[in-house]
PDB file of C-alpha atoms in Angstrom:
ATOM      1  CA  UNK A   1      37.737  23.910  68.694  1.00 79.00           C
ATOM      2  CA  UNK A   2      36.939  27.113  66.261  1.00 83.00           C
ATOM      3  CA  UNK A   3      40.789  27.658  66.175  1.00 81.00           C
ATOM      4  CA  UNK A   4      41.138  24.360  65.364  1.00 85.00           C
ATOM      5  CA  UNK A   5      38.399  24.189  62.531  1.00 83.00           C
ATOM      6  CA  UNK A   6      40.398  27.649  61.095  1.00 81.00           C
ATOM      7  CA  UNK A   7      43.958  26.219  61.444  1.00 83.00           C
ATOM      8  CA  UNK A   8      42.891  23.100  59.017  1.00 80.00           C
ATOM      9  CA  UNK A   9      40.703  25.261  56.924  1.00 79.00           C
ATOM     10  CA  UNK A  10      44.117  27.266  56.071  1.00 79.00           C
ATOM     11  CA  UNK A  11      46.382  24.900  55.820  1.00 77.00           C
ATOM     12  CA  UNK A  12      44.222  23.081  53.252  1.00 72.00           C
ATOM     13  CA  UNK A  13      43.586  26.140  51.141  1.00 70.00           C
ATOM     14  CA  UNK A  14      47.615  26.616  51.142  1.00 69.00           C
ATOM     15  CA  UNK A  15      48.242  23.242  50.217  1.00 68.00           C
ATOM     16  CA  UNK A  16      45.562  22.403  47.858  1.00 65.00           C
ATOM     17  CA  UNK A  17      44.133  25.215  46.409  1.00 58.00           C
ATOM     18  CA  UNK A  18      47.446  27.618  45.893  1.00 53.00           C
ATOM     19  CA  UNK A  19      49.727  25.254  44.524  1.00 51.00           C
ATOM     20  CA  UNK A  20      48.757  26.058  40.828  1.00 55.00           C
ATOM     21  CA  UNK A  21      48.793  29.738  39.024  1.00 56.00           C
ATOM     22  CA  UNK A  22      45.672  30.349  37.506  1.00 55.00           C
ATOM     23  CA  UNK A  23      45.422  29.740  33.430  1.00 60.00           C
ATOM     24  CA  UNK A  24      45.084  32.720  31.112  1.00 57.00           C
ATOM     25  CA  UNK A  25      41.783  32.604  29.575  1.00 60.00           C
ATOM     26  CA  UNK A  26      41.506  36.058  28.054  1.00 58.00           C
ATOM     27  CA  UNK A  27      42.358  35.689  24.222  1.00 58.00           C
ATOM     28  CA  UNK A  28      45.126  38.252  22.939  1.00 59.00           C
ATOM     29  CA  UNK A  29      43.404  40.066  20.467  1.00 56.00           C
ATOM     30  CA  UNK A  30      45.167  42.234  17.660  1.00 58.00           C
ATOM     31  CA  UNK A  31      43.554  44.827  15.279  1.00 58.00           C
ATOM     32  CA  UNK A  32      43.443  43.835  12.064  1.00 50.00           C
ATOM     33  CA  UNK A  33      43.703  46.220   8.930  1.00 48.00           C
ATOM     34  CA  UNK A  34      41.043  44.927   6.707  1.00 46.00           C
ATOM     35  CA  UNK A  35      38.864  47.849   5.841  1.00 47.00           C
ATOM     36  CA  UNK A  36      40.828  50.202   7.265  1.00 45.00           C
ATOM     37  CA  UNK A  37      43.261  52.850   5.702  1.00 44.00           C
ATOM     38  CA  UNK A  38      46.615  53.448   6.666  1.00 45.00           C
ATOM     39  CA  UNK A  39      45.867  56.499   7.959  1.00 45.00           C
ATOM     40  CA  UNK A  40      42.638  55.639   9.835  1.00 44.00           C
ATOM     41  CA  UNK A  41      40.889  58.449   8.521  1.00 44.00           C
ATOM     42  CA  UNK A  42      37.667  57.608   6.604  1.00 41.00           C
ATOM     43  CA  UNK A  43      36.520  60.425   4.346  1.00 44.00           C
ATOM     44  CA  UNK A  44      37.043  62.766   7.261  1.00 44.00           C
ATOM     45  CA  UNK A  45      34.789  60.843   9.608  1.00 42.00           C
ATOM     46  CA  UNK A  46      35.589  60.208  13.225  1.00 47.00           C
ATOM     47  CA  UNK A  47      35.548  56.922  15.194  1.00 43.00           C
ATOM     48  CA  UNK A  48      33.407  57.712  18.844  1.00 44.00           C
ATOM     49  CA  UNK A  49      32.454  55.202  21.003  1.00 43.00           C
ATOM     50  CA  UNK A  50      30.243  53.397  19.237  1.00 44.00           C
ATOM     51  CA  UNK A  51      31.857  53.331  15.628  1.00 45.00           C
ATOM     52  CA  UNK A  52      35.307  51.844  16.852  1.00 45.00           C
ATOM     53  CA  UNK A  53      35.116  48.458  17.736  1.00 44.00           C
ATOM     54  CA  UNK A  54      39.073  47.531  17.597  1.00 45.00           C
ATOM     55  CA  UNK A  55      38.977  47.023  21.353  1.00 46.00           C
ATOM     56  CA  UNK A  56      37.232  44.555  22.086  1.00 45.00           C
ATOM     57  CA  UNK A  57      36.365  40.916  19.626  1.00 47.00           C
ATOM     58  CA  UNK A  58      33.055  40.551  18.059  1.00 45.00           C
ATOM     59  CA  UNK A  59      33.548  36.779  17.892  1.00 46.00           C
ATOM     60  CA  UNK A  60      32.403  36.324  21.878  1.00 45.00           C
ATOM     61  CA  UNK A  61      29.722  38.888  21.727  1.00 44.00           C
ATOM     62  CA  UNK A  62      26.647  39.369  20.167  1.00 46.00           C
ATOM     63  CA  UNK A  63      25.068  42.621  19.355  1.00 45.00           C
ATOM     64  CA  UNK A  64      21.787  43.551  18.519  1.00 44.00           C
ATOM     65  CA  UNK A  65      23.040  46.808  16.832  1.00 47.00           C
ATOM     66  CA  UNK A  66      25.090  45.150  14.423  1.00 44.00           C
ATOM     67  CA  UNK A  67      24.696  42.717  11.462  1.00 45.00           C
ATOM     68  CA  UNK A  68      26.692  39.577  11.284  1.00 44.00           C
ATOM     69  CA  UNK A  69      24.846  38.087   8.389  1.00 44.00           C
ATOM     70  CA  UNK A  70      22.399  35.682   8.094  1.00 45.00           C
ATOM     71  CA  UNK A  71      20.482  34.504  10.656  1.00 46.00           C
ATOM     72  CA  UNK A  72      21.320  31.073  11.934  1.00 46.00           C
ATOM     73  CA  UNK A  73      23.585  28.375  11.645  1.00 48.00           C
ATOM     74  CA  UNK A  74      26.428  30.555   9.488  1.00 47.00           C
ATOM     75  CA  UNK A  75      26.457  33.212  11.653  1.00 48.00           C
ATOM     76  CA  UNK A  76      28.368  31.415  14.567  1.00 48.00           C
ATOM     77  CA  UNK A  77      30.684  29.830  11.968  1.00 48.00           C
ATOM     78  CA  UNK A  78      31.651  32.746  10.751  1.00 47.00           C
ATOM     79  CA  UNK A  79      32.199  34.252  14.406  1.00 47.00           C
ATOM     80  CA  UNK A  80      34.052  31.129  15.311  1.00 49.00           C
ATOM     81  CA  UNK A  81      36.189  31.737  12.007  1.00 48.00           C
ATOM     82  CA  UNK A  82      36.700  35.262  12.939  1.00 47.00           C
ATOM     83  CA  UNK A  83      37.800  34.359  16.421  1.00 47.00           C
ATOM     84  CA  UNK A  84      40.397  31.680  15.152  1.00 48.00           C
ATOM     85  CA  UNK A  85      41.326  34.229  12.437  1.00 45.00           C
ATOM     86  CA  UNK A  86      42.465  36.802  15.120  1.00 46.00           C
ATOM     87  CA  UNK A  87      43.698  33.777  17.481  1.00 47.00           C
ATOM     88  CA  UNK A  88      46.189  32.708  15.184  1.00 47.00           C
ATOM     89  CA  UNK A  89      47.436  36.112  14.016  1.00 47.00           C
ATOM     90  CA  UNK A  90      50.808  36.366  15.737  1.00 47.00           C
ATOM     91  CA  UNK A  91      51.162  39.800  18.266  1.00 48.00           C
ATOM     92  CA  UNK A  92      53.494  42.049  18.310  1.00 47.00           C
ATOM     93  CA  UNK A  93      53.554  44.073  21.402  1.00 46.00           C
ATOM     94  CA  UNK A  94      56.384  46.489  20.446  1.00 44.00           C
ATOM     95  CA  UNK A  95      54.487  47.648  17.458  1.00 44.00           C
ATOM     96  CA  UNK A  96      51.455  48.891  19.490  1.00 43.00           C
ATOM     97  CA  UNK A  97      54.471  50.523  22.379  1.00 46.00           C
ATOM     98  CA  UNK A  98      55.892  51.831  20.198  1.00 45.00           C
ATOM     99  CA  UNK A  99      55.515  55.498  18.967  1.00 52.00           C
ATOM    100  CA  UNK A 100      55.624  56.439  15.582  1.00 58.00           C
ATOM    101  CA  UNK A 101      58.050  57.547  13.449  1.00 64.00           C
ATOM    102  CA  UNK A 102      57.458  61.689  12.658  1.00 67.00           C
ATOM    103  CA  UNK A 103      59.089  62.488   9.529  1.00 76.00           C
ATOM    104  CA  UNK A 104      59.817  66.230  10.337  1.00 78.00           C
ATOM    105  CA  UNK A 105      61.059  69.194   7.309  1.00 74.00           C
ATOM    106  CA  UNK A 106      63.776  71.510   7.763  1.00 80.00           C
ATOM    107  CA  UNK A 107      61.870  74.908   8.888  1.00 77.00           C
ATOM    108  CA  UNK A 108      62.678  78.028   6.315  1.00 85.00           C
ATOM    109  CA  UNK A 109      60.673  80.274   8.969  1.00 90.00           C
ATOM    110  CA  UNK A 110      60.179  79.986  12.444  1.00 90.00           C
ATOM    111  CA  UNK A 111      57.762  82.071  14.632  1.00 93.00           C
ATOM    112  CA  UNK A 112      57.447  82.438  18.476  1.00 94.00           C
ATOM    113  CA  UNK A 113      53.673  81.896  19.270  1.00 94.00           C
ATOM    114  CA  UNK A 114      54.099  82.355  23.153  1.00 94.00           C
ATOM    115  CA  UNK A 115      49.823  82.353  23.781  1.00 93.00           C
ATOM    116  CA  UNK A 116      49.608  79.065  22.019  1.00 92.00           C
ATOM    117  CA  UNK A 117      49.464  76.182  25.166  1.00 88.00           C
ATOM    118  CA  UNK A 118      47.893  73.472  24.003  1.00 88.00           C
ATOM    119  CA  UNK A 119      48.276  71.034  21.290  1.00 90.00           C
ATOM    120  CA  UNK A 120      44.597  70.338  21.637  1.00 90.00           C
ATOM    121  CA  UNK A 121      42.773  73.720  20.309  1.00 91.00           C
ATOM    122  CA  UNK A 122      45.652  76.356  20.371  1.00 92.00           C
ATOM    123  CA  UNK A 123      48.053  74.150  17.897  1.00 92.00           C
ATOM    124  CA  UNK A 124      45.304  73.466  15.212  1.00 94.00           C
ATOM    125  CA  UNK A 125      44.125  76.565  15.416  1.00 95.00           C
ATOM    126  CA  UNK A 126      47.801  78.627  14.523  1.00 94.00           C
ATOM    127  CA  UNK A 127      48.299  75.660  12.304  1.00 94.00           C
ATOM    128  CA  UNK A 128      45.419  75.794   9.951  1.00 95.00           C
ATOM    129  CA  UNK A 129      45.911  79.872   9.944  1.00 95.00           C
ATOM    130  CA  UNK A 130      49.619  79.364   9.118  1.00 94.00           C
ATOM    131  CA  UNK A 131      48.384  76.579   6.286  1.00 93.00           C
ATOM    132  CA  UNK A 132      46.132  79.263   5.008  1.00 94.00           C
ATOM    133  CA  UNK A 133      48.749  81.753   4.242  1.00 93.00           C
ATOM    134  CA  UNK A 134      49.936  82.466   0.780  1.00 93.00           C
ATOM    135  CA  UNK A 135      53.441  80.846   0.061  1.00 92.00           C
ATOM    136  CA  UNK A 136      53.367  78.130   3.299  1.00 92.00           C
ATOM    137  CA  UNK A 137      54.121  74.206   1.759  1.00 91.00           C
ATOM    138  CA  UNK A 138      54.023  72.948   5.399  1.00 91.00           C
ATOM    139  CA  UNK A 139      53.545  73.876   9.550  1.00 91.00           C
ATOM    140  CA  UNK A 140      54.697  71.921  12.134  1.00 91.00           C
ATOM    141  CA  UNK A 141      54.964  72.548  16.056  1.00 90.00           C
ATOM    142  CA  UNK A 142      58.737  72.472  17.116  1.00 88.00           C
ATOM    143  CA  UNK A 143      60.075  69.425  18.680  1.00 89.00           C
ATOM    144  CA  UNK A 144      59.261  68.992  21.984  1.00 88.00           C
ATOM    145  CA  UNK A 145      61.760  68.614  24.913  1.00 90.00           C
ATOM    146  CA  UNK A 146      61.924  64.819  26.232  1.00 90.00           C
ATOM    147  CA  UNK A 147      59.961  64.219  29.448  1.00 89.00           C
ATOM    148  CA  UNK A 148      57.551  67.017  28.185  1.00 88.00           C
ATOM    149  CA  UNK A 149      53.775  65.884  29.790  1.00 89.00           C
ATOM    150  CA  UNK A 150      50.990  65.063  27.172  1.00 87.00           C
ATOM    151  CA  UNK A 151      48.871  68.012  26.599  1.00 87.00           C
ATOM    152  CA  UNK A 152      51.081  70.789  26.917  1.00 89.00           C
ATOM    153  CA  UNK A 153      53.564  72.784  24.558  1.00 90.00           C
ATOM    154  CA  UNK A 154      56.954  73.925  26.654  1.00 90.00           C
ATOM    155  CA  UNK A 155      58.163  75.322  22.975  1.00 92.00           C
ATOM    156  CA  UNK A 156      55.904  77.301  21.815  1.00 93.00           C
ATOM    157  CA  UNK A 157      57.440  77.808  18.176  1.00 92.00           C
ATOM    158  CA  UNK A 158      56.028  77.189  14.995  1.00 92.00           C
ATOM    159  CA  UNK A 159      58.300  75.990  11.855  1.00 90.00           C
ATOM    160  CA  UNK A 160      57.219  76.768   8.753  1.00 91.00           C
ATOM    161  CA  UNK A 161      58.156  75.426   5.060  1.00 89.00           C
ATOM    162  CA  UNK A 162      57.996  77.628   2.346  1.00 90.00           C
ATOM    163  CA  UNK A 163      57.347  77.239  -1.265  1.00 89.00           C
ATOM    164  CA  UNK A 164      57.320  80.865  -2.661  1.00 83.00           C
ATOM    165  CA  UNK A 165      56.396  83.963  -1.690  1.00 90.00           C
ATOM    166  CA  UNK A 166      55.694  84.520   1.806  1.00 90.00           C
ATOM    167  CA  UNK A 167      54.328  87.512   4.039  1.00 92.00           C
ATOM    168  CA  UNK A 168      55.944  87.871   6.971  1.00 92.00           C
ATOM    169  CA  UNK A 169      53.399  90.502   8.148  1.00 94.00           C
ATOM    170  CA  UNK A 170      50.779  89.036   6.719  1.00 94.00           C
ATOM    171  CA  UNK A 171      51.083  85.832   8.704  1.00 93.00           C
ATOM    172  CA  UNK A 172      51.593  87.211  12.119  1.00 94.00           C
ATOM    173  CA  UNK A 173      48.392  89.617  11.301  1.00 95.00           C
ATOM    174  CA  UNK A 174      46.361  86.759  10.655  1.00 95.00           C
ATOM    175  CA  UNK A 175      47.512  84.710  14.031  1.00 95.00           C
ATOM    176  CA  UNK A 176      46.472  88.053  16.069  1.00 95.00           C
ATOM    177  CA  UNK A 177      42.929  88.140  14.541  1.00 96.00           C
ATOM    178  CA  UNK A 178      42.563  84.546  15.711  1.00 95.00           C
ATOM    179  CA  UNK A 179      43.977  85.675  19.091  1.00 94.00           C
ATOM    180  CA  UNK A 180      48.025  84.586  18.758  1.00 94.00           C
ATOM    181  CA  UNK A 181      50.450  86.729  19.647  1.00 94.00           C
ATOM    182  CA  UNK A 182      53.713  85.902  17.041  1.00 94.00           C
ATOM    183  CA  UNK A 183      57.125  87.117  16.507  1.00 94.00           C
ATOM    184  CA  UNK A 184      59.891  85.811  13.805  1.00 92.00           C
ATOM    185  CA  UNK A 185      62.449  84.138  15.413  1.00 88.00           C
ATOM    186  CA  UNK A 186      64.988  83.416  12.898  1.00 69.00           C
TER     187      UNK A 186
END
């Protein structure tokens, strides 16, 4: 009798409850730019956890740390507005996929840092001392080889733009007090 009562419970949930997909109900949501620069950065301010809010839609939550405006009935109008606002905005998923476009300068100098193995403290680090130095318009890392894995540096080479006069010496002396071994490779 119990296989029985099983047998019909299945073949009811297979032919009644699985003939249909299930209906999206999750919004797509995509940032918009009001208030924001182009190149994110606020008057050198960071965005942490609790200052960005472009992931998720303040139109189907309320906060208690934030203001909305008024109290009342025009607060959820304006959160309904906001929420057909970003609704109707049409997506573009190959913009967010989609990785930027580096406009890179022709190196006049290029220097063989091979100590430097991160692009998280090594790479600022030789860049803002190569930045520092007399005669330097510009630093950037050498382009990477493809399939390289985020958060490491397999060419460890630093290009350099120049503007006017440039030490050499100078340069490398001030990467090995902050620790960086460098040699000029071209």
């Amino acid at each position: 009798m119990r296989w029985f009562a099983w047998s019909l419970m299945i073949v009811g949930a297979m032919t009644l409850g699985c003939s249909e997909q299930p209906e999206e109900t999750i919004p797509a949501v995509t940032p918009s730019s009001s208030g924001v620069s182009g190149d994110h950065d606020h008057d050198g301010h960071d965005h942490g956890a609790e200052g960005d809010h472009a992931d998720h839609d303040h139109g189907d939550h309320e906060h208690g740390d934030h203001e909305h405006g008024d109290a009342g009935g025009e607060q959820g109008e304006a959160e309904e507005g906001e929420a057909n606002a970003e609704e109707s905005l049409p997506t573009d998923e190959s913009a967010s996929v989609a990785p930027a476009n580096v406009i890179r300068f022709v190196a006049d100098k290029r220097l063989s840092v091979p100590n430097m193995s991160c692009p998280y403290s090594c790479w600022p680090t030789v860049q803002e001392t190569l930045a520092a130095q007399p005669g330097v318009e510009g630093v950037q890392l050498a382009e990477q080889p493809a399939g390289t894995p985020e958060g490491q540096i397999t060419e460890r080479v630093v290009e350099l733009k120049l503007n006017g006069d440039f030490d050499l010496k100078a340069a490398i002396a001030a990467l090995g007090a902050v620790d960086f071994k460098a040699e000029a490779v071209n």
